[in-house]
Amino acid sequence: MEPAGQNPRPAHYEIVPRQGLDFGLDGDIPKYWLGGDPFKTRFFDAMSTLFPEGEKFFITCVRDYRDQITDPVLNQEVKDFMRQEGQHGMVHTQFNNRLKAQGVGVDGIEEQMKRILGRIRKIMPRTFTLGQTAAAEHMTAIMAHSFFHRREVMEDADPRIRAMYAWHAVEEIEHKAVAYDVLTKVAKASYFMRIFTMLYVSLIFPLHTFMIMSHMFKVDGFGWRQRAGLWFKGLWWLYKPGGLYLPVIPHYLKYYVPGYHPWKEGKMFSYERWLEVFGQTNDPIAAGNALHATGI
Ligand SMILES: [Fe+2]
Ligand SMILES: [Fe+2]
């Protein structure tokens, strides 16, 4: 157990659970809120449908080890992590209600997710489910970077939804090491388990997202030719050189390095700007706009 005081989290990256933030999600937001582009919009929408059940699962898997944590710093971090994730689930549920009104089968998606995750918890050891959580946290931290590092990704987004993702990104960065620390210091999971669970999450997460997007395109009434066009263009946007994914591959691969720790790299350069503007205005949309504006 690493004693308190040796926590590698930079002092100004506090884990702050922020509650009751109003993103104006009940407002008149266009269906294709990301530049009018169905693929890009549904990519983010599909992830949003996974968050409430997914984040509940993360909380449960970290909570499994709560009684074994003796480090008071880590114990407090776990508490704050759970409060942040709980809040994310609530805000994404509010957002997902918009999707429901568009005909997206959000309830069915959540039921299926619950069933799958419940089954995994039944048959797999607790180190596996915690490993899954730590791996997913690494992925969300990477996404926090890739969605906001380059301005073009979110340039044409509705500022309210962009702000919701900016806030989520900021908090994912703040707590990015918590599940990992519980996995390595408390559960003392092996290197093999860490890597194995990362490989599993790397395969399942995009697959599941794509399946939900496919459902959404059908709900939206696109014929098969249109859908083929959307996928062709959209997958190129995701996987082309300089696209959303390839530039962050080196960051992703760091997880496989023995001795890796989330705070060794990957600080979010726009984090301070978000904190500053949110501190001055208490307005998450202004803070989201400011974070977005720091992109290159
Ligand atoms: Fe989250
Ligand atoms: Fe998280």
PDB file of N, CA and C and ligand atoms in Angstrom, residues 55 81 85 137 140 172 175, ligand 2:
ATOM      1  N   GLU A  55     -21.484   3.536 -15.829  1.00  0.00           N
ATOM      2  CA  GLU A  55     -20.876   4.222 -14.685  1.00  0.00           C
ATOM      3  C   GLU A  55     -21.374   3.644 -13.358  1.00  0.00           C
ATOM      4  N   PHE A  81     -14.802   9.898  -6.513  1.00  0.00           N
ATOM      5  CA  PHE A  81     -14.972   9.217  -7.803  1.00  0.00           C
ATOM      6  C   PHE A  81     -16.419   8.726  -7.941  1.00  0.00           C
ATOM      7  N   GLU A  85     -19.102   9.972 -10.752  1.00  0.00           N
ATOM      8  CA  GLU A  85     -19.708   9.039 -11.726  1.00  0.00           C
ATOM      9  C   GLU A  85     -21.223   8.991 -11.566  1.00  0.00           C
ATOM     10  N   GLU A 137     -11.773   3.463 -17.712  1.00  0.00           N
ATOM     11  CA  GLU A 137     -11.389   4.800 -17.244  1.00  0.00           C
ATOM     12  C   GLU A 137     -10.217   5.352 -18.067  1.00  0.00           C
ATOM     13  N   THR A 140     -11.800   6.508 -21.279  1.00  0.00           N
ATOM     14  CA  THR A 140     -12.542   7.775 -21.180  1.00  0.00           C
ATOM     15  C   THR A 140     -11.574   8.944 -21.015  1.00  0.00           C
ATOM     16  N   GLU A 172     -13.466  13.268 -15.726  1.00  0.00           N
ATOM     17  CA  GLU A 172     -12.797  11.996 -16.036  1.00  0.00           C
ATOM     18  C   GLU A 172     -11.285  12.135 -15.862  1.00  0.00           C
ATOM     19  N   HIS A 175     -10.417  12.133 -12.018  1.00  0.00           N
ATOM     20  CA  HIS A 175     -10.440  10.856 -11.275  1.00  0.00           C
ATOM     21  C   HIS A 175      -9.846   9.692 -12.075  1.00  0.00           C
TER      22      HIS A 175
HETATM   23 FE    FE B   2     -14.815   7.843 -14.986  1.00  0.00          FE
END
